[in-house]
């Protein structure tokens, strides 16, 4: 099976520049610093002045992992749109799009190569963070499945953001415009959805429908990363907090099966599972639409007129 | 002596008719017509090819036949329709009406087949500055589905052809403009095209690089490639090309060998007259008899002293300046 030539070229360009190395280093330094702070705070909180019990240790491990995934998601939200928004606009600016368009590459091949290159960089970020994940695993409260689910959630979020940023890049003629547009959409998805959800709640007496939050990548990641262990522990992690919104909403609405028992439930929640599935499908649809749109914008005038 | 004075002596002949009379715009309902079977002797064939943007005709009823192995040059001012023509041939634009065949295929309905047989070099050379020269060509070779095991040899051969072998492991951004132009030409050759379309390939090159490019094009013609070139540098185009087309406002005003165009555009003979008082003028004449009569009338009838009376021959540039009026749409 042949490697996509666009992916091959993008990878060569990325590893050659100093930017990728600097970004990964900065990412690791910041992630490590945040992780150490979280670890310290969790231990302090868990010990409550005395020593740590076995369940406290598990709680610390799980809490640290949730915060780690949360910080990774934030970095993905910052890095992926910034690095991907030049995908097509950069080709236009460099006047390299036309020579590529007259080859046998189809627009979808070009877009696929661009998204794959972003995913390769994202994979680098995830792999670079594995030592921190393994520390959480060593502390306890985290199964291998939980760890994998958390990282899959980060990867999926990155994929969606890469597709959206590629779509922005295809619309804009200049990289700066594409970058601004990509960050604006990232803000809309992450904060705008919460605002809409909050405003909807102010108009209704009951909890607003959690359906409004299916477009929110953080909510999606929290639901995807919701492993079984988190349901057995009383954790104050950010992902657990977001899952609580789904469970609370599930009790007062009918998004899920309504089988959840309480926040930080002792039994696994169908609401969270249903939300994860629904939100993932919605985000996959958004990503596919963005990729399709980018492909149409990459067609030559002849292909568009046809 | 002024033009007005001379015209009193002998009115200049009427302006020559172009080889192809400017055609009437096609009707609004005109559509792209299916191309007939390709003529095996022709590399490029167009018939009443028209490209319209609203009421603006970027290309108007262009009919053109370029035999295989020819080097054909398109001359015209900015906005004449040269790039539009090349873009249609390279499958980037669809014609509004008329039909076209490139390397035996229809760019409208057989894009992939045309792309496989055409090498296109746009007027602006875009490069990936973070790549090595060899990697740059490798990318385009893979984009044309050249088998991976053949890519290294192909890249080596192309770099040798354009005299950039020593630069294989150099960064693209370290190349001079002339080298980038040659690299771009090598890129256009990665699919071993039958037809090469070069849009302003000599633009911005120094004299040395232009000579190198001219030799390279001659070399490629020797390999049997059909080459289409657009340029503003008319004397060089005249040197490089077998046949030339003159365009303006989307119309092909004349097409043929430079000699045929010079002959058929008419009024290529003029006499340069320098008078004893320092006045200079040029007067078109049809033949030697008319030139002799002109001289006799100046000297005998008007009593002017003439110190120089010689024939001057139009070159392609002066024909171009005469038949084009520098109009833009």
Short mmCIF file of C-alpha atoms in Angstrom, two decimals, chain A residues 2-3 5-6 8-9 12-13 16-17 91 94-106 109 300-303 305-306, chain B residues 51 90-94 108 111-112 115 120 124 126-128 130-132 135 138-140 142-148 171 187:
data_model
loop_
_atom_site.label_atom_id
_atom_site.label_comp_id
_atom_site.label_asym_id
_atom_site.label_seq_id
_atom_site.Cartn_x
_atom_site.Cartn_y
_atom_site.Cartn_z
CA UNK A 2 1.44 3.35 -1.07
CA UNK A 3 1.76 6.21 1.35
CA UNK A 5 2.39 11.58 -1.27
CA UNK A 6 0.92 14.63 0.48
CA UNK A 8 4.91 11.95 2.95
CA UNK A 9 5.78 15.52 1.96
CA UNK A 12 9.24 15.69 5.78
CA UNK A 13 8.49 19.41 5.96
CA UNK A 16 12.70 19.59 9.14
CA UNK A 17 11.51 22.82 10.68
CA UNK A 91 -0.51 26.03 -0.58
CA UNK A 94 3.04 29.55 -1.84
CA UNK A 95 1.51 29.16 -5.31
CA UNK A 96 1.93 25.39 -5.05
CA UNK A 97 -1.71 24.44 -5.31
CA UNK A 98 -1.98 24.56 -9.11
CA UNK A 99 1.02 22.28 -9.76
CA UNK A 100 -0.53 19.80 -7.33
CA UNK A 101 -3.97 20.09 -8.93
CA UNK A 102 -2.66 19.12 -12.37
CA UNK A 103 -1.22 15.85 -11.04
CA UNK A 104 -3.26 12.68 -10.71
CA UNK A 105 -4.03 13.50 -7.06
CA UNK A 106 -7.71 14.05 -6.41
CA UNK A 109 -6.32 12.64 -1.62
CA UNK A 300 -10.17 23.18 -10.04
CA UNK A 301 -12.57 25.65 -11.70
CA UNK A 302 -13.04 23.02 -14.41
CA UNK A 303 -14.06 20.39 -11.87
CA UNK A 305 -18.12 23.82 -13.40
CA UNK A 306 -18.54 20.24 -14.53
CA UNK B 51 -14.11 31.06 -22.58
CA UNK B 90 -4.04 21.81 -18.72
CA UNK B 91 -7.58 20.83 -17.54
CA UNK B 92 -7.79 23.68 -15.05
CA UNK B 93 -10.58 25.54 -16.85
CA UNK B 94 -13.55 24.41 -18.89
CA UNK B 108 -13.21 18.40 -20.76
CA UNK B 111 -9.08 15.00 -17.41
CA UNK B 112 -6.98 12.21 -15.94
CA UNK B 115 -3.04 15.21 -17.05
CA UNK B 120 2.21 22.22 -17.01
CA UNK B 124 4.63 31.65 -11.00
CA UNK B 126 5.70 27.81 -6.35
CA UNK B 127 8.11 25.66 -4.37
CA UNK B 128 8.24 23.92 -1.02
CA UNK B 130 11.56 23.14 3.42
CA UNK B 131 12.16 20.26 1.02
CA UNK B 132 15.32 19.08 -0.63
CA UNK B 135 12.34 15.35 -2.37
CA UNK B 138 9.91 12.78 -5.59
CA UNK B 139 6.65 14.27 -4.29
CA UNK B 140 5.41 15.12 -7.77
CA UNK B 142 4.57 9.96 -6.53
CA UNK B 143 1.63 12.27 -7.23
CA UNK B 144 1.71 10.99 -10.82
CA UNK B 145 1.76 7.42 -9.49
CA UNK B 146 5.25 6.67 -10.69
CA UNK B 147 6.17 3.32 -9.10
CA UNK B 148 8.18 3.92 -5.93
CA UNK B 171 17.25 22.88 0.06
CA UNK B 187 8.69 18.93 -12.17
#
